Short mmCIF file of C-alpha atoms in Angstrom, two decimals:
data_model
loop_
_atom_site.label_atom_id
_atom_site.label_comp_id
_atom_site.label_asym_id
_atom_site.label_seq_id
_atom_site.Cartn_x
_atom_site.Cartn_y
_atom_site.Cartn_z
CA MET A 735 12.95 20.51 -11.52
CA THR A 736 13.82 17.69 -13.92
CA ALA A 737 17.24 16.38 -14.30
CA VAL A 738 18.56 14.30 -17.41
CA ALA A 739 21.35 12.01 -17.06
CA GLU A 740 22.99 10.05 -20.16
CA GLY A 741 23.94 6.58 -18.89
CA ALA A 742 25.82 4.00 -20.78
CA GLU A 743 22.72 1.99 -21.79
CA ALA A 744 19.71 3.99 -21.37
CA SER A 745 19.26 7.64 -20.37
CA THR A 746 17.91 8.24 -16.55
CA ILE A 747 15.34 11.30 -16.38
CA VAL A 748 14.54 12.19 -12.83
CA LEU A 749 10.86 13.80 -12.09
CA SER A 750 10.82 16.01 -9.03
CA THR A 751 7.59 17.96 -9.34
CA PHE A 752 4.37 16.95 -8.28
CA ALA A 753 2.65 17.25 -11.40
CA ASP A 754 5.18 15.32 -13.56
CA ALA A 755 5.24 12.71 -11.07
CA LYS A 756 1.43 12.13 -11.32
CA ASP A 757 1.18 12.75 -14.82
CA ALA A 758 4.21 9.95 -15.04
CA TYR A 759 2.15 7.49 -12.94
CA ARG A 760 -0.68 7.55 -14.98
CA ASN A 761 1.07 7.27 -18.25
CA LYS A 762 0.36 3.72 -19.67
CA ASP A 763 3.57 3.58 -21.90
CA LEU A 764 5.59 4.15 -18.31
CA ARG A 765 6.11 0.44 -16.98
CA GLN A 766 7.09 -0.25 -13.36
CA SER A 767 10.83 -0.54 -13.09
CA LEU A 768 11.22 -0.18 -9.21
CA TYR A 769 11.51 -4.13 -8.51
CA ASP A 770 13.95 -4.90 -11.76
CA GLU A 771 16.88 -6.13 -9.18
CA GLY A 772 14.47 -7.91 -7.07
CA GLU A 773 12.88 -10.45 -9.21
CA VAL A 774 13.78 -13.35 -7.11
CA VAL A 775 10.75 -12.59 -5.18
CA MET A 776 8.95 -9.83 -7.58
CA SER A 777 9.16 -11.56 -10.72
CA GLY A 778 5.34 -11.79 -11.91
CA VAL A 779 3.88 -10.23 -9.11
CA LEU A 780 0.85 -7.77 -9.04
CA VAL A 781 3.20 -4.63 -8.74
CA ASN A 782 5.54 -5.80 -11.70
CA LEU A 783 2.72 -6.56 -14.25
CA HIS A 784 1.68 -4.08 -17.16
CA GLY A 785 -1.20 -3.57 -19.22
CA GLN A 786 -3.98 -6.45 -19.89
CA GLU A 787 -2.16 -8.77 -17.47
CA HIS A 788 -1.92 -6.35 -14.61
CA ARG A 789 -5.36 -5.40 -15.31
CA ASP A 790 -6.89 -9.17 -15.10
CA ARG A 791 -4.95 -9.65 -11.92
CA ARG A 792 -5.79 -6.59 -10.18
CA ARG A 793 -9.50 -6.88 -11.26
CA VAL A 794 -9.66 -10.46 -9.42
CA GLU A 795 -7.61 -9.14 -6.59
CA ASN A 796 -9.19 -5.99 -6.08
CA ARG A 797 -12.38 -7.82 -5.12
CA MET A 798 -10.95 -8.66 -1.57
CA PHE A 799 -10.04 -4.85 -1.01
CA ARG A 800 -13.37 -3.44 -0.45
CA ARG A 801 -14.83 -1.16 2.22
CA ASP A 802 -16.52 -4.34 3.96
CA VAL A 803 -13.41 -6.36 4.22
CA PHE A 804 -11.47 -3.10 5.66
CA GLU A 805 -14.27 -2.59 8.07
CA ARG A 806 -13.88 -6.29 9.40
CA TYR A 807 -10.20 -5.81 9.52
CA GLU A 808 -10.22 -2.50 11.61
CA ARG A 809 -12.98 -3.09 13.79
CA GLU A 810 -13.00 -6.93 14.56
CA LEU A 811 -9.76 -8.41 13.68
CA PHE A 812 -7.09 -6.47 14.28
CA PRO A 813 -7.85 -4.60 17.74
CA GLU A 814 -7.49 -8.25 19.13
CA VAL A 815 -4.43 -9.22 17.19
CA THR A 816 -2.56 -5.60 18.60
CA VAL A 817 -3.46 -6.68 22.02
CA GLN A 818 -2.30 -10.24 21.68
CA THR A 819 0.87 -9.60 20.06
CA LEU A 820 1.72 -6.47 22.41
CA ALA A 821 0.77 -8.54 25.68
CA PRO A 822 4.33 -9.95 26.19
CA TYR A 823 6.03 -6.90 25.74
CA LEU A 824 3.72 -4.83 27.91
CA GLU A 825 4.37 -7.38 30.44
CA ALA A 826 8.09 -6.85 30.01
CA GLY A 827 7.98 -2.85 30.01
CA ARG A 828 10.10 -2.46 26.66
CA VAL A 829 10.26 -3.61 23.21
CA ASP A 830 11.84 -2.64 20.03
CA LEU A 831 9.53 -0.87 17.71
CA VAL A 832 10.92 -2.31 14.63
CA HIS A 833 10.37 -5.76 15.59
CA LEU A 834 7.07 -5.01 16.97
CA GLY A 835 5.54 -3.22 13.84
CA HIS A 836 6.86 -5.97 11.64
CA GLU A 837 5.29 -8.75 14.04
CA LEU A 838 2.06 -6.90 14.47
CA MET A 839 1.47 -6.44 10.69
CA LEU A 840 2.63 -9.95 9.91
CA ASN A 841 0.00 -11.01 11.94
CA LEU A 842 -2.24 -9.34 9.90
CA SER A 843 -0.96 -9.78 6.38
CA ALA A 844 -0.54 -13.47 6.93
CA LEU A 845 -4.42 -13.53 7.17
CA THR A 846 -4.83 -11.14 4.21
CA ALA A 847 -2.28 -13.30 2.30
CA GLY A 848 -3.60 -16.50 3.22
CA ILE A 849 -1.01 -18.38 5.19
CA ASP A 850 -1.99 -20.37 7.84
CA ARG A 851 -0.05 -21.12 11.08
CA PRO A 852 -1.67 -24.14 12.35
CA LEU A 853 0.53 -24.50 15.42
CA GLY A 854 -0.21 -21.12 16.54
CA THR A 855 3.22 -20.99 18.55
CA ALA A 856 5.46 -18.16 19.25
CA GLU A 857 8.29 -20.31 17.48
CA GLU A 858 5.99 -20.95 14.30
CA THR A 859 5.28 -16.95 14.02
CA GLY A 860 9.17 -16.36 14.76
CA ARG A 861 10.19 -18.49 11.67
CA LEU A 862 7.32 -16.93 9.45
CA TYR A 863 8.84 -13.64 10.53
CA ASP A 864 12.27 -14.68 9.50
CA TYR A 865 11.15 -15.78 6.19
CA ASN A 866 9.23 -12.36 5.60
CA ALA A 867 12.18 -10.43 6.58
CA LYS A 868 14.44 -12.04 3.88
CA PHE A 869 11.48 -11.43 1.22
CA ILE A 870 11.56 -7.83 2.50
CA GLU A 871 15.21 -7.45 1.31
CA GLY A 872 14.33 -9.07 -1.84
CA ALA A 873 11.71 -6.40 -2.45
CA THR A 874 14.19 -3.63 -1.56
CA MET A 875 17.08 -5.13 -3.31
CA ALA A 876 17.53 -1.89 -5.50
CA HIS A 877 18.57 0.08 -2.17
CA TYR A 878 20.58 -3.13 -0.36
CA THR A 879 23.92 -2.03 0.27
CA GLY A 880 25.89 -5.40 0.59
CA ASP A 881 26.36 -8.51 -1.80
CA LYS A 882 23.23 -8.71 -3.94
CA ASP A 883 24.22 -12.02 -5.53
CA ALA A 884 24.60 -13.49 -2.04
CA LEU A 885 21.09 -12.09 -0.98
CA ARG A 886 19.43 -13.40 -4.00
CA ALA A 887 20.82 -16.92 -3.19
CA GLU A 888 19.55 -16.60 0.48
CA ILE A 889 16.11 -15.39 -0.62
CA ALA A 890 15.66 -18.17 -3.09
CA LYS A 891 16.43 -20.58 -0.18
CA ALA A 892 13.95 -18.90 2.13
CA LEU A 893 11.09 -19.11 -0.61
CA ASP A 894 11.81 -22.96 -0.83
CA ASP A 895 11.67 -23.65 2.88
CA TRP A 896 8.91 -21.15 3.50
CA ASP A 897 6.80 -23.01 0.83
CA GLU A 898 7.23 -26.18 2.27
CA GLU A 899 6.64 -25.08 5.63
CA PHE A 900 3.93 -22.58 5.27
CA LEU A 901 2.79 -22.16 1.74
CA ALA A 902 2.13 -25.80 0.55
CA PRO A 903 -0.13 -26.64 3.23
CA SER A 904 -2.21 -23.33 3.11
CA ILE A 905 -2.52 -24.22 -0.41
CA ALA A 906 -3.81 -27.87 0.42
CA ARG A 907 -6.37 -26.70 2.80
CA ARG A 908 -7.69 -23.96 0.43
CA GLU A 909 -7.84 -26.38 -2.79
CA ASP A 910 -9.66 -29.28 -0.53
CA LEU A 911 -12.20 -26.36 0.52
CA LEU A 912 -12.97 -25.05 -2.99
CA ALA A 913 -13.16 -28.75 -4.25
CA ARG A 914 -15.64 -29.33 -1.47
CA GLU A 915 -17.39 -26.08 -2.51
CA ALA A 916 -17.49 -27.10 -6.24
CA ALA A 917 -19.26 -30.23 -5.10
CA GLY A 918 -21.71 -28.20 -3.67
CA GLU A 919 -20.96 -28.56 -0.15
CA ASP A 920 -21.44 -25.36 2.43
CA VAL A 921 -17.83 -24.72 3.52
CA ASP A 922 -16.28 -21.62 4.55
CA VAL A 923 -13.47 -20.66 2.00
CA PRO A 924 -11.02 -17.82 3.53
CA ARG A 925 -11.31 -14.57 1.86
CA ASP A 926 -7.77 -13.94 1.11
CA VAL A 927 -5.04 -13.45 -1.55
CA LEU A 928 -4.10 -17.34 -1.85
CA ALA A 929 -7.83 -18.51 -2.02
CA THR A 930 -8.77 -16.05 -4.75
CA LEU A 931 -5.61 -16.96 -6.81
CA LEU A 932 -6.43 -20.55 -6.50
CA ARG A 933 -10.11 -19.78 -7.45
CA HIS A 934 -9.04 -18.05 -10.32
CA ARG A 935 -5.93 -19.75 -11.62
CA GLU A 936 -7.12 -21.29 -14.82
CA GLU A 937 -8.60 -17.65 -15.98
CA LEU A 938 -5.58 -15.92 -14.84
CA ASP A 939 -3.21 -18.87 -16.24
CA LEU A 940 -1.41 -18.60 -12.90
CA PRO A 941 1.68 -21.27 -12.64
CA ARG A 942 2.38 -22.22 -9.04
CA HIS A 943 5.87 -20.39 -8.97
CA VAL A 944 3.68 -17.09 -9.63
CA ILE A 945 1.24 -18.02 -6.97
CA ARG A 946 4.27 -18.57 -4.78
CA ARG A 947 5.59 -15.13 -5.41
CA GLU A 948 2.41 -13.60 -5.29
CA VAL A 949 1.50 -14.38 -1.90
CA ALA A 950 4.91 -14.11 -0.42
CA PHE A 951 4.41 -10.34 -1.94
CA PHE A 952 1.20 -9.76 -0.04
CA LEU A 953 2.62 -11.12 2.94
CA LEU A 954 5.98 -8.74 2.77
CA ALA A 955 4.15 -5.77 1.42
CA GLY A 956 1.44 -5.96 3.90
CA ALA A 957 3.78 -6.22 6.69
CA HIS A 958 6.65 -3.98 5.67
CA THR A 959 5.34 -0.88 4.64
CA SER A 960 2.62 -0.60 7.38
CA ALA A 961 5.39 -1.62 9.97
CA THR A 962 7.72 1.31 8.74
CA ALA A 963 5.04 3.48 8.98
CA PHE A 964 3.97 2.42 12.58
CA VAL A 965 7.67 2.96 13.98
CA ARG A 966 8.08 6.39 11.98
CA SER A 967 4.62 7.95 12.92
CA ILE A 968 5.42 6.92 16.59
CA ASP A 969 9.04 8.72 16.09
CA HIS A 970 7.24 11.79 14.66
CA ILE A 971 4.64 12.01 17.37
CA LEU A 972 7.02 12.04 20.10
CA GLY A 973 8.82 14.78 18.63
CA TRP A 974 5.63 16.61 18.05
CA LEU A 975 4.73 15.93 21.65
CA GLU A 976 7.72 17.55 23.15
CA ALA A 977 6.90 20.83 21.48
CA HIS A 978 3.19 20.49 21.77
CA PRO A 979 2.73 18.91 25.08
CA GLU A 980 -1.05 20.03 25.02
CA ASP A 981 -1.49 17.40 22.18
CA ALA A 982 -1.05 14.65 24.58
CA ALA A 983 -4.65 13.81 25.26
CA LYS A 984 -5.30 13.89 21.36
CA VAL A 985 -2.98 11.42 20.54
CA ARG A 986 -4.91 8.91 22.80
CA ASP A 987 -8.48 10.16 22.20
CA ASP A 988 -8.68 11.69 19.03
CA ALA A 989 -8.34 8.98 16.23
CA LEU A 990 -8.85 11.71 13.38
CA PHE A 991 -6.10 13.71 14.71
CA VAL A 992 -3.71 10.48 14.78
CA GLN A 993 -4.74 9.65 11.37
CA ARG A 994 -3.65 13.02 10.38
CA CYS A 995 -0.12 12.21 12.18
CA ILE A 996 0.02 9.07 9.98
CA HIS A 997 -0.67 10.70 7.00
CA GLU A 998 1.91 13.27 7.56
CA THR A 999 4.45 10.72 8.49
CA VAL A 1000 3.88 8.82 5.26
CA ARG A 1001 4.01 12.19 3.18
CA LEU A 1002 7.38 12.83 4.69
CA ASN A 1003 8.59 9.10 4.53
CA PRO A 1004 7.45 7.46 1.46
CA SER A 1005 7.97 3.67 2.02
CA SER A 1006 10.23 3.64 -1.13
CA PRO A 1007 11.86 7.10 -1.48
CA THR A 1008 11.74 6.80 -5.10
CA GLY A 1009 9.35 5.40 -7.85
CA ARG A 1010 11.08 4.19 -10.95
CA ARG A 1011 9.29 3.38 -14.52
CA ARG A 1012 10.90 2.41 -17.90
CA ALA A 1013 9.46 3.88 -21.01
CA LEU A 1014 7.97 1.49 -23.58
CA ALA A 1015 7.39 4.40 -26.01
CA ASP A 1016 8.37 7.90 -26.45
CA VAL A 1017 6.29 9.86 -23.88
CA THR A 1018 5.95 13.67 -23.49
CA LEU A 1019 4.54 14.84 -20.37
CA ARG A 1020 2.01 17.81 -20.04
CA SER A 1021 5.00 19.86 -18.60
CA GLY A 1022 6.76 19.20 -21.97
CA VAL A 1023 9.43 16.73 -20.47
CA HIS A 1024 10.34 14.32 -23.11
CA ILE A 1025 10.97 10.82 -22.32
CA PRO A 1026 12.48 8.81 -25.03
CA GLU A 1027 11.54 5.05 -25.28
CA GLY A 1028 13.83 2.83 -23.31
CA SER A 1029 14.56 5.66 -20.74
CA ILE A 1030 14.30 5.10 -16.93
CA VAL A 1031 12.34 7.56 -15.14
CA VAL A 1032 13.16 8.11 -11.73
CA LEU A 1033 10.30 9.70 -9.27
CA ASP A 1034 12.08 11.41 -6.44
CA LEU A 1035 9.11 11.02 -4.07
CA GLN A 1036 11.28 12.25 -1.17
CA ALA A 1037 11.58 15.53 -2.67
CA ILE A 1038 8.21 15.89 -4.38
CA ASN A 1039 6.32 15.45 -1.16
CA ARG A 1040 8.61 18.12 0.36
CA ASP A 1041 8.26 20.49 -2.61
CA THR A 1042 8.27 24.00 -0.63
CA GLU A 1043 6.47 25.53 -3.80
CA LEU A 1044 3.53 23.14 -2.88
CA PHE A 1045 3.75 22.75 0.89
CA GLY A 1046 5.00 26.12 1.87
CA PRO A 1047 8.48 26.71 3.39
CA ASP A 1048 8.03 24.40 6.17
CA ALA A 1049 7.44 21.57 3.64
CA ALA A 1050 9.79 19.18 5.56
CA ASP A 1051 8.48 19.69 9.12
CA PHE A 1052 6.18 17.34 10.39
CA ASP A 1053 2.83 19.24 11.23
CA PRO A 1054 -0.26 17.25 11.53
CA THR A 1055 -2.13 20.42 11.42
CA ARG A 1056 -1.09 21.06 7.78
CA THR A 1057 -3.58 22.50 5.39
CA MET A 1058 -2.84 20.54 1.92
CA PRO A 1059 -3.08 22.26 -1.35
CA PRO A 1060 -6.33 21.81 -3.48
CA GLY A 1061 -6.11 18.26 -5.08
CA VAL A 1062 -2.93 16.93 -2.94
CA ALA A 1063 -3.67 14.12 -0.91
CA PRO A 1064 -2.11 14.56 2.75
CA PHE A 1065 0.41 11.50 2.39
CA GLY A 1066 1.54 13.25 -0.94
CA LEU A 1067 2.35 10.92 -3.85
CA SER A 1068 3.50 8.04 -1.28
CA PHE A 1069 1.01 5.64 -2.33
CA ALA A 1070 1.49 6.16 -5.84
CA ALA A 1071 -1.15 7.08 -8.17
CA GLY A 1072 -2.49 5.40 -11.37
CA MET A 1073 -2.52 1.69 -12.39
CA HIS A 1074 -0.17 0.88 -9.48
CA VAL A 1075 -1.57 2.98 -6.55
CA CYS A 1076 -1.27 0.96 -3.48
CA ILE A 1077 -4.03 -1.56 -3.22
CA GLY A 1078 -3.85 -1.65 0.28
CA GLN A 1079 -3.91 1.99 1.01
CA ASP A 1080 -7.29 2.36 2.95
CA LEU A 1081 -6.40 -0.80 4.97
CA ALA A 1082 -3.20 0.65 6.04
CA ALA A 1083 -3.88 4.54 6.28
CA GLY A 1084 -7.56 4.88 6.19
CA VAL A 1085 -9.91 7.01 4.18
CA VAL A 1086 -9.31 10.68 3.92
CA ALA A 1087 -11.29 12.47 6.18
CA VAL A 1088 -13.19 15.38 4.83
CA GLN A 1089 -15.62 18.25 6.06
CA GLY A 1090 -18.74 16.31 7.58
CA THR A 1091 -16.88 12.96 8.02
CA ASP A 1092 -18.57 11.17 10.64
CA PRO A 1093 -15.98 9.91 13.27
CA ASP A 1094 -18.18 6.57 14.17
CA ASP A 1095 -18.25 5.57 10.51
CA HIS A 1096 -15.00 6.70 9.37
CA LEU A 1097 -12.24 4.09 8.39
CA TYR A 1098 -9.01 5.31 10.09
CA GLY A 1099 -6.65 2.56 8.95
CA LEU A 1100 -4.97 0.04 10.81
CA VAL A 1101 -1.80 1.85 11.21
CA THR A 1102 -3.53 4.73 12.85
CA GLY A 1103 -5.18 2.10 15.26
CA ALA A 1104 -1.78 0.48 16.17
CA VAL A 1105 -0.16 3.82 16.98
CA ARG A 1106 -3.19 5.18 18.97
CA HIS A 1107 -3.09 1.90 21.19
CA MET A 1108 0.74 2.43 21.49
CA PHE A 1109 0.18 5.80 22.87
CA GLY A 1110 -2.41 4.28 25.24
CA VAL A 1111 -0.13 2.17 26.99
CA GLY A 1112 2.40 4.85 27.67
CA VAL A 1113 5.16 4.57 24.86
CA ARG A 1114 7.89 6.47 25.19
CA ARG A 1115 11.59 6.66 23.92
CA ASP A 1116 13.96 4.56 26.13
CA PRO A 1117 16.67 7.04 27.24
CA ASP A 1118 19.34 4.36 27.67
CA ASN A 1119 18.83 3.01 24.16
CA PRO A 1120 18.73 5.62 21.72
CA PRO A 1121 17.06 4.39 17.99
CA GLN A 1122 19.55 3.64 15.49
CA ARG A 1123 19.10 3.73 11.71
CA ASP A 1124 19.30 0.45 9.46
CA THR A 1125 22.77 0.67 7.65
CA SER A 1126 21.86 -2.60 5.50
CA THR A 1127 20.06 -0.36 3.02
CA ALA A 1128 20.17 3.15 1.56
CA ARG A 1129 16.30 3.47 2.42
CA PRO A 1130 15.93 5.75 5.50
CA TYR A 1131 14.42 3.24 7.98
CA TRP A 1132 15.19 2.50 11.54
CA GLY A 1133 17.21 -0.43 12.62
CA THR A 1134 16.21 -0.73 16.14
CA TYR A 1135 13.87 1.71 18.02
CA PRO A 1136 13.89 0.76 21.69
CA VAL A 1137 10.78 2.15 23.52
CA LEU A 1138 9.64 1.91 27.45
CA LEU A 1139 5.85 0.73 27.87
CA GLY A 1140 3.40 1.19 30.74
CA GLU A 1141 3.45 4.16 33.59
CA MET B 754 -19.74 23.70 -20.70
CA THR B 755 -21.50 20.40 -19.88
CA TYR B 756 -19.67 17.29 -19.21
CA ARG B 757 -20.75 13.39 -19.42
CA ILE B 758 -18.94 10.81 -17.58
CA SER B 759 -18.79 6.93 -18.50
CA VAL B 760 -16.89 3.96 -17.87
CA ASP B 761 -14.33 2.45 -20.30
CA ARG B 762 -14.97 -1.39 -19.54
CA ASP B 763 -11.92 -2.23 -21.18
CA VAL B 764 -9.57 -0.01 -18.92
CA CYS B 765 -11.68 -0.44 -15.44
CA MET B 766 -9.56 -2.42 -12.95
CA SER B 767 -12.37 -2.78 -10.44
CA SER B 768 -10.45 -0.59 -7.86
CA GLY B 769 -14.00 0.46 -6.66
CA LYS B 770 -12.79 3.94 -6.14
CA CYS B 771 -15.63 5.58 -8.15
CA VAL B 772 -18.17 3.28 -6.40
CA ALA B 773 -16.83 4.18 -2.84
CA ASP B 774 -16.84 8.01 -3.53
CA ALA B 775 -19.79 8.35 -5.76
CA PRO B 776 -22.39 5.36 -5.07
CA ASP B 777 -25.32 7.48 -6.37
CA VAL B 778 -23.49 7.13 -9.73
CA PHE B 779 -21.56 4.08 -10.13
CA ARG B 780 -21.95 0.35 -9.15
CA PHE B 781 -20.39 -2.43 -10.11
CA ASP B 782 -22.04 -4.98 -12.68
CA ASP B 783 -22.03 -8.75 -12.40
CA ASP B 784 -18.13 -8.47 -13.59
CA GLU B 785 -17.22 -6.31 -10.87
CA ILE B 786 -16.63 -3.91 -13.61
CA ALA B 787 -17.77 -0.29 -12.70
CA GLU B 788 -20.96 0.52 -14.65
CA ILE B 789 -23.33 3.84 -14.34
CA VAL B 790 -26.04 3.52 -12.05
CA PRO B 791 -29.24 3.32 -14.37
CA GLY B 792 -31.38 6.40 -14.11
CA ALA B 793 -28.50 8.38 -12.26
CA THR B 794 -28.14 12.15 -12.61
CA GLN B 795 -24.73 13.13 -14.32
CA PRO B 796 -23.04 15.03 -11.20
CA SER B 797 -21.85 18.46 -11.81
CA ASP B 798 -18.85 19.39 -13.98
CA GLU B 799 -16.55 19.87 -11.29
CA ARG B 800 -17.27 16.66 -9.71
CA ILE B 801 -17.02 14.59 -12.91
CA LEU B 802 -13.29 15.88 -13.21
CA ASP B 803 -12.75 14.94 -9.55
CA LEU B 804 -14.12 11.68 -10.02
CA ALA B 805 -12.28 10.91 -13.27
CA ARG B 806 -8.95 11.95 -11.92
CA ALA B 807 -9.42 9.90 -8.97
CA CYS B 808 -9.85 6.64 -11.22
CA PRO B 809 -6.28 4.76 -10.89
CA ALA B 810 -7.11 3.16 -14.14
CA GLY B 811 -7.92 6.20 -16.03
CA ALA B 812 -11.11 4.30 -16.86
CA LEU B 813 -13.84 7.14 -16.34
CA VAL B 814 -14.15 8.84 -19.72
CA VAL B 815 -15.18 12.58 -19.76
CA THR B 816 -17.04 13.99 -22.85
CA ASP B 817 -18.10 17.55 -23.77
CA VAL B 818 -21.53 17.01 -24.50
CA ASP B 819 -21.76 20.03 -26.89
CA SER B 820 -18.79 18.96 -29.00
CA GLY B 821 -18.82 15.16 -28.42
CA GLU B 822 -14.99 15.26 -27.79
CA GLU B 823 -13.18 13.57 -25.05
CA ILE B 824 -11.82 15.68 -22.27
CA ASP B 825 -8.25 15.28 -21.20
CA VAL B 826 -8.80 15.39 -17.44
CA GLY B 827 -5.16 16.04 -16.27
#
């Protein structure tokens, strides 16, 4: 069903069918608009670009998001990062999953984005964590329930401080390496977003303030979407195991099953519950829905991914054994589609398994690995501290999710 | 009906989806833009449609060999 509401300035058209949403995502006359309110951190970043400018940037950045890179992260870097990050909490026997998820994924996204932590201390990581938390509030500004102007000022200050402490030294190190490489020296330039942008800054005509926001964006996006999926997946699996105790061994031993749980979680809980586009020209979707130039298009992902006509009467239930309709990904449209399809989708959630998939040569995704690890260390709800929702945002996030670890 | 698949170089954004899904058909050129592997056999019509629909940039063009018209893959 599609609803049309006439606003004071532009009409808003809500798309709530899978076909319309997919069609809209692929339409080149519908421009990204989800981050209009979060420009303090999102202006000029990849997901906010359109047309040739977007294509040029994405071509360069896509080179970092290839299978060989994902394999290195999933099989070499991330298992060690997971063990190290979890160690103090395992010793304490408890942790807040919301904090752990963001800390774990931040450790990874700092590598991907190209933010060095030369001190290597917990305090240094804590400061980066706090900056990143502020950037996340900027990216999700549209759903913020507090004073948005005050928040914008806080984010601008955080960007300045983060730049001075983390970004500027990281740029300096990479510029030095790139200069030495250009001089013929055999040096190891990191394969991360920052180094890639610096290498191509002339070709892409990138001013420093855009590089700054782009790196902040990769830092926040890499951490936040995976962290929320991490918490929600564990919540769903714990619920599933209450009804299906016979699957307890599967969540430790069967990575393909855990990956299905991640995909099912992401279907039910898209990182942003809505997509949003602005019509640059009159558009008519295949279904006949007409979108006048200047309209705002809202893609109701929460409803689309729970469409009972598509997924059956139990569409809103978590069921990792669900059979998907033909042509529909197990995570629905949560990673979007078309030109802005999530660049880190395979890194976070792995490749979708098909009949004949070789489990030994399969990419399961980092969230799958982290969640499976948690069940290996006995994660369970803390009966004395129930989880609480985050009231600072209209997005359905967990604010805290205390759990106990160990036997 | 017989379809043929090709790459619109101006539209390709180097996602690598086609290269990953069909390495027998696609590869990257020196600019990391997707291209058809020289001498590759054209896939079945069904596979062509699947590949074209999976391209995030809509850069895979499907043509009806008989009529020469471009197919709207949906």
